[in-house]
C-alpha cells in the first residue's frame, strides 16, 4: 500500500470527462527484425514476463472514504492482462496519418479507474511490414522520467532480447479496510498540519525574493507569468475528442544550431516549435502581436529518487517570441526567457508546487475542476498559458520490442482546459520525434501544424550556417518521415543584430552503452534490464 503524493493525486482530481489525464506514446516498429517473423503472441508474452518489473502496471487506485486524504495504490488482486493489451487494424493504406487517427481515438477515451491505469494497443496493417504500438498510462502513475524507466524494462538492445528472471514468490498484499484507510488518512493529515507553518514561511520568503528581483531590475530577462498569454484559436474550453499529428527532424541539425548560437538543446526545440506555431497561426491570420507563452514541465527528481514511479515534476513558463520574424533573434529571445524562467523557478523552490500539492483537498479540488470544465470557464479569462511543450531526452542507440526494431517514437501529453494543444518531443537515435496532441474541434488541421515543423527547422539551420559558414553539414540524410521535401539550401534570413554568440566547446561523443549499465544523455537515465550470461542486453 502506498499513498499517492499530492502532485500524483492532483492528476486524478484534474481529470474530467473532457480533460483526460493520461500520457501516451505512439511507436512504430519494423517487424522484419523479429525472430521467426511477426507475432502478436510474442508481444503479449514479452509484456507478461516483465509485468513484475513495472510497478505501475500491477497496481490500481483505492479511494479513501469521504475523500479524507489522497487515494492509495494497492496491488490489484484481480489483475487480468487481457484487459490491458488490445489488437486492432489500421485503416488502409496504413500510413502515418491512419496510424495517428487510431492513436487519436485511443487517446480520446479515459482509462478505467477500477483497473490498473494503463493500456497497450498493437496496431497492425501498416505499410512496409510495420506495426504501431500505442502505450497509454495515467499521469498519476508516471512522469517523463519514470515513463522512460518503463521503456527500459520493455525494450531490448538487440532483436534476440533478454532472459528475465521470474518474480520471487511473495504473499499477496493486504487490502486495507475502510477503518484502516480512515486511520491512515487522519495520521497523514495531522503530519501535514504540523509541516504547514514551515511551508508557508518558505513560500512567502521565496515569493518575496522573486517579486523584489523583478521590481528592482526591469531590464533583467525574466520568464513568463501565468495568465499573461494572448488568446489563440486553440485556447478555449476543450472537448473529449482528440487529434494526433507527428513530425520528425534530424538531431544533428539541432545540435549544429545549438553550437552556432551557444544555447541549450531545449532552447533549440522551443525555437523550432515557436517557428512552427508562428507559421501555422500566420497562415490563418491568427498570429497575436504578443509572444505565445509555453508551460514547460521540469523534472525535480533527485538521484535518490531515480527508479521511482511517482511524479517528480514542476513547471516553468517561458515566452516563445512568436512575434519576432527573424529566427536567429527569436532563438536569442527564447534562450533569455528560459534562462530567466529557470532562475525564477529555482528561486521559488524546485519542489514548491509538489510540496503544496500535498495540501490539495480531494473533494474540493475535484468539484472545482468539474465545475470549471462544465461551465466553460476557460473562455472567461485570459489563457493561463497557450500550450505545454515537453522535451524528453531519449537513447542514441536502437531499441527492440519483442525483436521488432523501434523506428520512431512519438510521445503525446495531455491537453488542459483552456490550452487545447500539447507538444511533446523525444530524441531517438539520430532524430527528434515530435508528437502533437490537440483538441479535435479547436485544431482540426493538426497535420498542417505538423507540416510546419520542417520549415521552422530549416530556417533555424540556415541562420546557424550563416553565422558559422564553416560548420559541417549533417552526415545523415533527412529522415523519410519528414512531412514534405524542402530545398537542400535556403537563403539565410537577415539578422537584426551583428553580434555573434560564442559557441561552447563541443561535447565528447557519446560512448556506446555497455551491457547491463545505465546510460545517460542530457540527464536522462536509461537503465538496461539485467540478462543472464548470453549475447544481447535489454534496454530502454
XYZ file of C-alpha atoms in Angstrom:
540
model
C 0.000 0.000 0.000
C 1.333 3.427 -0.963
C -0.394 6.793 -0.738
C -0.304 8.991 -3.827
C 1.782 12.123 -3.446
C -0.031 15.419 -3.742
C 1.104 16.009 -7.327
C 0.177 12.427 -8.328
C -3.259 12.853 -6.774
C -3.729 16.226 -8.485
C -3.680 14.491 -11.869
C -6.628 12.363 -10.747
C -8.516 15.409 -9.408
C -7.953 17.414 -12.612
C -9.443 14.660 -14.773
C -12.877 15.463 -16.159
C -14.990 13.970 -18.968
C -13.241 16.420 -21.322
C -9.724 16.518 -19.848
C -8.126 13.076 -19.767
C -5.011 12.915 -17.631
C -3.125 10.121 -19.371
C 0.142 10.318 -21.265
C 0.777 8.196 -24.334
C 3.345 7.272 -26.939
C 2.820 6.049 -30.482
C 5.735 3.864 -31.564
C 6.411 2.378 -34.996
C 8.260 -0.949 -35.224
C 9.850 -2.843 -38.096
C 8.688 -6.462 -37.774
C 11.287 -7.749 -40.284
C 13.773 -7.971 -37.403
C 11.527 -10.203 -35.251
C 12.999 -13.716 -34.922
C 10.617 -16.051 -36.742
C 8.551 -13.176 -38.155
C 5.809 -11.016 -36.688
C 3.655 -12.475 -33.931
C 1.182 -10.678 -31.681
C 1.591 -13.524 -29.191
C 5.313 -12.737 -28.961
C 4.485 -9.175 -27.909
C 1.971 -10.378 -25.356
C 4.445 -12.914 -23.916
C 7.133 -10.266 -23.534
C 4.800 -7.965 -21.620
C 3.557 -10.824 -19.435
C 7.033 -11.999 -18.449
C 8.105 -8.475 -17.471
C 4.985 -7.370 -15.604
C 6.622 -7.885 -12.202
C 9.295 -5.332 -13.163
C 6.826 -2.498 -13.837
C 5.097 -1.463 -10.617
C 2.535 0.937 -12.206
C 1.267 -1.913 -14.385
C 0.273 -4.060 -11.395
C -1.444 -1.626 -9.045
C -4.763 0.181 -9.007
C -6.279 3.129 -7.175
C -8.311 2.903 -3.981
C -10.211 5.983 -2.842
C -10.152 6.854 0.854
C -13.659 7.020 2.425
C -15.181 10.518 2.425
C -12.123 11.712 0.434
C -10.317 12.379 3.702
C -6.958 12.016 2.002
C -5.315 11.337 -1.324
C -6.014 7.901 -2.868
C -3.644 4.993 -2.374
C -2.062 2.408 -4.664
C -2.589 -1.283 -3.988
C -1.501 -4.319 -5.963
C -4.556 -5.459 -7.905
C -5.573 -8.920 -6.640
C -7.802 -9.457 -9.703
C -5.333 -8.384 -12.369
C -6.182 -9.568 -15.907
C -3.575 -8.895 -18.597
C -6.089 -9.316 -21.420
C -7.972 -6.272 -20.174
C -4.916 -4.091 -20.900
C -3.486 -5.427 -24.180
C -5.518 -4.838 -27.333
C -5.090 -5.643 -31.010
C -6.614 -3.589 -33.857
C -6.048 -2.916 -37.559
C -5.204 0.433 -39.085
C -7.370 1.632 -41.988
C -5.891 1.352 -45.453
C -3.414 2.312 -46.783
C -1.774 2.039 -43.338
C 0.356 5.195 -43.367
C 1.274 7.612 -40.590
C -1.992 9.506 -40.856
C -4.066 6.342 -40.493
C -1.927 5.345 -37.505
C -2.439 8.797 -35.986
C -6.217 8.513 -36.443
C -6.251 5.274 -34.465
C -3.991 6.797 -31.797
C -6.327 9.794 -31.527
C -9.361 7.569 -30.930
C -7.441 5.677 -28.250
C -6.390 8.945 -26.601
C -9.984 10.230 -26.608
C -11.158 7.575 -24.122
C -10.289 7.865 -20.394
C -8.791 4.937 -18.521
C -10.968 2.752 -16.286
C -10.260 3.755 -12.664
C -11.284 0.319 -11.382
C -8.280 -1.309 -13.105
C -4.542 -0.578 -13.225
C -4.275 2.632 -15.190
C -2.594 1.584 -18.428
C -3.268 0.076 -21.856
C -1.154 -1.122 -24.762
C -2.699 -1.166 -28.230
C -0.968 -3.097 -31.029
C -1.985 -1.628 -34.399
C -1.456 -3.953 -37.338
C -1.864 -3.382 -41.066
C 0.758 -0.646 -41.511
C 2.888 -0.274 -44.616
C 6.319 -1.924 -45.024
C 5.617 -4.784 -42.565
C 5.422 -2.412 -39.648
C 3.201 -2.289 -36.586
C 2.239 0.579 -34.356
C 2.090 0.344 -30.585
C 0.196 2.954 -28.554
C 1.037 2.870 -24.858
C -1.320 4.826 -22.612
C -0.621 5.365 -18.889
C -2.321 7.693 -16.410
C -0.219 10.705 -15.425
C -0.809 9.940 -11.739
C 1.395 6.856 -12.212
C 4.312 8.255 -14.210
C 6.088 11.397 -15.368
C 8.551 11.718 -18.239
C 11.494 10.227 -16.367
C 9.569 7.293 -14.897
C 7.986 6.714 -18.302
C 11.493 6.267 -19.663
C 12.075 3.704 -16.909
C 9.122 1.683 -18.228
C 10.697 1.775 -21.685
C 13.952 0.402 -20.249
C 12.047 -2.586 -18.925
C 10.017 -3.432 -22.022
C 12.652 -2.722 -24.683
C 15.916 -4.500 -25.521
C 19.252 -3.642 -27.113
C 19.088 -6.491 -29.613
C 16.408 -8.433 -31.513
C 17.246 -11.578 -29.529
C 16.015 -9.929 -26.340
C 16.999 -10.970 -22.847
C 16.257 -13.664 -20.314
C 14.220 -12.194 -17.492
C 14.346 -13.673 -14.017
C 10.856 -14.761 -12.908
C 9.215 -12.947 -9.987
C 10.047 -14.097 -6.486
C 7.193 -15.754 -4.572
C 5.527 -13.319 -2.201
C 2.424 -13.030 -0.088
C -0.478 -11.105 -1.672
C -0.627 -7.517 -0.500
C -3.044 -6.793 2.325
C -6.119 -4.903 1.123
C -6.927 -2.281 3.781
C -10.478 -1.994 5.060
C -12.341 1.288 5.440
C -11.299 1.852 9.054
C -7.646 1.307 8.223
C -7.913 3.789 5.358
C -9.571 6.381 7.602
C -6.915 5.937 10.288
C -4.127 6.225 7.754
C -5.743 9.345 6.290
C -6.107 11.087 9.646
C -2.473 10.347 10.507
C -1.287 11.819 7.201
C -3.440 14.939 7.620
C -2.029 15.520 11.106
C 1.544 15.356 9.784
C 0.723 17.868 7.055
C -0.794 20.294 9.561
C 2.441 20.187 11.548
C 4.534 20.912 8.454
C 2.340 23.706 7.063
C 3.814 26.697 9.014
C 7.301 25.955 7.697
C 5.997 25.619 4.139
C 4.084 28.910 4.379
C 7.174 30.700 5.663
C 9.356 29.265 2.907
C 6.791 30.147 0.251
C 6.393 33.774 1.417
C 10.150 34.240 1.553
C 10.723 32.787 -1.906
C 7.895 34.790 -3.476
C 9.229 37.986 -1.911
C 12.652 37.358 -3.416
C 11.230 36.827 -6.894
C 8.974 39.913 -6.719
C 11.748 42.153 -5.395
C 14.116 40.952 -8.126
C 11.583 41.740 -10.852
C 10.833 45.187 -9.420
C 14.441 46.163 -8.776
C 15.712 45.492 -12.301
C 13.179 45.826 -15.090
C 15.883 45.288 -17.743
C 16.732 41.844 -16.425
C 15.371 38.968 -18.527
C 12.576 37.062 -16.820
C 10.354 34.130 -17.567
C 6.695 34.493 -18.470
C 3.872 34.746 -15.951
C 0.671 32.683 -15.878
C -2.471 34.434 -17.164
C -0.439 36.680 -19.490
C -0.743 34.535 -22.638
C -2.523 36.016 -25.671
C -5.677 34.278 -26.963
C -5.389 31.911 -29.945
C -7.870 29.583 -31.684
C -6.658 26.628 -29.593
C -7.025 28.460 -26.254
C -10.589 27.688 -25.310
C -12.685 25.198 -23.391
C -11.901 21.712 -24.690
C -13.977 18.700 -25.756
C -13.308 14.973 -25.147
C -12.169 14.453 -28.752
C -8.535 14.425 -29.854
C -6.435 14.626 -32.977
C -2.837 13.478 -33.225
C -0.044 14.501 -35.594
C 3.621 13.533 -35.999
C 6.773 15.252 -37.249
C 10.481 14.407 -37.350
C 13.717 16.391 -37.870
C 17.404 15.357 -37.664
C 19.036 15.619 -34.245
C 22.401 16.568 -35.781
C 20.920 19.759 -37.223
C 19.514 20.735 -33.823
C 22.957 20.239 -32.312
C 24.502 22.334 -35.085
C 22.068 25.151 -34.278
C 22.888 24.800 -30.584
C 26.641 25.102 -31.208
C 26.303 28.044 -33.595
C 24.199 30.144 -31.221
C 25.659 28.922 -27.919
C 22.302 27.884 -26.436
C 20.772 24.744 -24.945
C 19.218 21.941 -26.975
C 15.953 22.657 -25.170
C 16.102 26.248 -26.434
C 16.501 24.939 -29.989
C 13.477 22.664 -29.542
C 11.409 25.596 -28.252
C 12.598 27.748 -31.182
C 11.551 25.065 -33.679
C 8.128 24.891 -32.051
C 7.931 28.698 -31.970
C 8.612 28.895 -35.696
C 6.069 26.136 -36.276
C 3.343 27.940 -34.338
C 4.216 31.270 -35.927
C 3.796 29.873 -39.445
C 0.642 27.932 -38.567
C -1.090 30.942 -36.975
C 0.205 33.442 -39.543
C -1.123 31.369 -42.448
C -4.579 31.609 -40.871
C -4.373 35.289 -39.915
C -4.427 34.401 -36.206
C -0.867 35.312 -35.128
C -1.037 37.503 -31.972
C 1.097 40.625 -31.662
C 2.276 39.330 -28.282
C 4.502 36.321 -27.699
C 2.883 32.968 -27.018
C 3.587 31.537 -23.572
C 4.636 27.913 -23.120
C 4.269 25.861 -19.956
C 7.395 23.693 -19.748
C 7.451 20.678 -17.383
C 10.626 20.476 -15.313
C 11.881 17.315 -13.637
C 12.794 17.765 -9.954
C 13.744 14.112 -9.493
C 16.828 13.653 -7.324
C 19.443 10.954 -7.785
C 17.972 9.043 -4.843
C 14.540 9.063 -6.494
C 15.683 7.518 -9.766
C 13.647 4.414 -10.467
C 10.573 5.518 -8.510
C 7.330 5.526 -10.477
C 5.829 8.654 -8.915
C 5.750 12.126 -10.414
C 8.654 14.381 -9.559
C 7.759 17.274 -11.810
C 7.291 21.015 -11.609
C 6.690 23.627 -14.325
C 8.049 26.928 -15.580
C 6.651 29.478 -18.037
C 8.624 30.956 -20.933
C 7.994 33.311 -23.860
C 8.228 31.760 -27.333
C 8.940 35.089 -29.092
C 6.439 34.246 -31.834
C 6.092 37.969 -32.592
C 9.691 38.025 -33.896
C 10.117 37.333 -37.619
C 13.894 36.728 -37.597
C 14.645 33.129 -36.499
C 18.066 33.992 -35.038
C 16.671 36.805 -32.896
C 13.714 34.605 -31.960
C 16.072 31.908 -30.653
C 18.042 34.503 -28.664
C 14.870 35.836 -27.037
C 13.724 32.317 -26.182
C 17.101 31.455 -24.625
C 16.954 34.607 -22.492
C 13.401 33.838 -21.396
C 14.135 30.218 -20.454
C 17.221 31.343 -18.528
C 15.130 33.810 -16.547
C 12.370 31.241 -16.080
C 14.832 28.706 -14.674
C 16.296 31.261 -12.276
C 12.845 32.226 -11.013
C 11.790 28.585 -10.804
C 14.834 27.828 -8.659
C 14.287 30.947 -6.557
C 10.711 29.883 -5.819
C 11.922 26.412 -4.940
C 12.025 23.500 -7.348
C 9.660 21.478 -5.157
C 7.273 24.237 -4.138
C 4.493 23.000 -6.434
C 4.902 19.386 -5.335
C 5.017 20.418 -1.655
C 1.789 22.420 -1.890
C 0.196 19.577 -3.822
C 0.131 17.624 -0.572
C -2.449 20.054 0.792
C -4.910 19.773 -2.086
C -8.342 18.893 -0.666
C -9.576 15.932 -2.748
C -13.290 16.737 -2.765
C -12.830 20.497 -3.233
C -10.244 20.024 -5.977
C -12.388 17.540 -7.884
C -15.554 19.665 -7.652
C -13.680 22.789 -8.740
C -12.162 21.018 -11.769
C -15.528 19.661 -12.914
C -17.308 22.981 -12.372
C -14.585 24.830 -14.315
C -14.992 22.375 -17.204
C -18.799 22.185 -17.230
C -19.221 25.966 -17.197
C -16.562 26.504 -19.914
C -14.840 28.944 -17.586
C -11.643 28.764 -19.666
C -13.446 31.055 -22.139
C -13.972 33.722 -19.468
C -10.380 34.803 -18.816
C -7.015 35.240 -20.457
C -5.236 31.898 -21.091
C -3.069 30.648 -18.246
C -0.643 29.506 -20.955
C -1.007 28.817 -24.662
C 0.287 25.245 -24.736
C 2.513 22.712 -22.999
C 5.863 21.869 -24.607
C 7.845 18.998 -23.117
C 11.276 17.764 -24.206
C 12.289 14.234 -23.155
C 15.845 13.068 -23.960
C 15.893 9.551 -25.361
C 18.545 6.935 -26.172
C 21.016 7.467 -29.043
C 21.085 3.747 -29.884
C 18.468 1.430 -31.471
C 15.887 -0.371 -29.345
C 13.839 -3.515 -29.916
C 10.430 -4.636 -28.689
C 9.849 -8.380 -28.864
C 12.546 -8.376 -31.550
C 10.963 -5.611 -33.659
C 13.195 -2.585 -34.167
C 11.886 0.743 -32.947
C 11.732 3.053 -35.979
C 10.064 6.129 -34.461
C 8.567 7.122 -31.108
C 6.070 9.979 -30.933
C 5.178 10.965 -27.342
C 1.808 12.573 -26.596
C 0.941 14.501 -23.450
C -2.476 15.534 -22.097
C -4.173 18.806 -23.012
C -5.649 21.059 -20.352
C -8.777 23.170 -20.107
C -8.081 26.434 -21.895
C -4.987 25.099 -23.666
C -6.044 22.568 -26.285
C -2.566 21.747 -27.561
C 0.303 19.667 -26.194
C 3.645 19.203 -27.958
C 5.983 16.513 -26.653
C 9.422 15.904 -28.125
C 11.617 12.808 -27.808
C 15.116 12.317 -29.217
C 15.827 8.816 -30.515
C 18.935 7.693 -32.368
C 19.657 10.444 -34.933
C 16.237 12.116 -34.917
C 13.918 14.312 -32.924
C 10.374 12.891 -32.928
C 7.544 15.344 -32.272
C 4.074 14.315 -31.126
C 1.118 16.726 -31.258
C -1.959 16.115 -29.110
C -4.732 18.633 -29.824
C -8.442 19.140 -29.324
C -10.231 17.904 -32.431
C -12.595 20.890 -32.649
C -10.005 23.576 -31.829
C -7.239 22.317 -34.154
C -8.825 20.096 -36.804
C -5.931 20.670 -39.227
C -3.207 19.226 -36.994
C -1.250 17.911 -39.991
C -0.796 21.482 -41.264
C 0.739 22.212 -37.871
C 2.986 19.146 -38.085
C 3.928 20.097 -41.645
C 5.288 23.460 -40.454
C 7.925 21.809 -38.236
C 10.375 21.143 -41.060
C 10.148 24.725 -42.352
C 10.875 26.067 -38.860
C 13.827 23.684 -38.530
C 15.189 24.659 -41.963
C 15.130 28.394 -41.296
C 16.947 27.957 -37.978
C 19.572 25.744 -39.586
C 20.068 28.273 -42.382
C 20.507 31.043 -39.804
C 23.036 28.923 -37.898
C 25.078 28.276 -41.035
C 25.019 31.954 -41.950
C 26.920 32.815 -38.768
C 29.038 29.630 -38.834
C 29.709 29.098 -42.571
C 32.433 26.535 -41.920
C 30.137 24.313 -39.888
C 29.940 20.784 -41.228
C 26.576 19.785 -42.624
C 24.854 16.754 -41.076
C 26.135 13.490 -42.479
C 22.839 11.643 -42.338
C 20.059 12.326 -44.853
C 16.793 13.829 -43.765
C 14.510 11.162 -42.353
C 11.945 9.670 -44.676
C 9.242 10.506 -42.153
C 9.601 14.206 -42.883
C 6.288 15.752 -43.816
C 7.426 17.266 -47.074
C 10.579 17.869 -49.068
C 12.402 21.189 -48.860
C 15.292 22.548 -50.882
C 18.708 21.460 -49.718
C 19.799 25.094 -49.292
C 17.807 28.080 -48.253
C 18.796 31.718 -48.182
C 19.542 32.773 -44.635
C 17.262 35.488 -43.281
C 18.730 38.899 -42.476
C 19.888 39.270 -38.929
C 18.819 42.144 -36.756
C 21.978 42.112 -34.684
C 25.541 41.712 -35.792
C 26.860 40.362 -32.548
C 27.808 36.723 -32.761
C 27.257 34.419 -29.859
C 30.217 32.366 -28.803
C 29.634 28.656 -29.290
C 30.599 26.446 -26.342
C 33.073 23.655 -26.722
C 31.567 20.569 -28.304
C 30.724 17.711 -26.008
C 32.577 14.481 -26.312
C 30.890 11.868 -28.459
C 28.583 9.580 -26.528
C 30.066 6.195 -25.805
C 28.273 3.022 -26.708
C 26.258 1.730 -23.777
C 27.822 -1.335 -22.169
C 25.523 -4.214 -21.347
C 23.697 -4.054 -18.037
C 24.637 -0.440 -17.240
C 22.880 2.891 -17.032
C 23.190 5.223 -19.986
C 22.687 8.964 -19.592
C 22.191 11.526 -22.329
C 21.482 15.107 -21.314
C 20.446 13.969 -17.916
C 18.095 11.171 -18.976
C 18.747 7.898 -17.235
C 18.325 4.688 -19.201
C 18.581 1.514 -17.192
C 19.092 -1.686 -19.147
C 17.342 -4.819 -17.955
C 19.701 -7.415 -16.492
C 20.302 -10.524 -18.523
C 21.738 -13.899 -17.752
C 25.136 -14.549 -19.386
C 24.313 -14.633 -23.105
C 24.537 -12.356 -26.109
C 22.336 -9.240 -26.278
C 21.280 -6.878 -23.479
C 17.854 -5.318 -22.837
C 17.467 -1.592 -22.902
C 15.028 1.216 -22.854
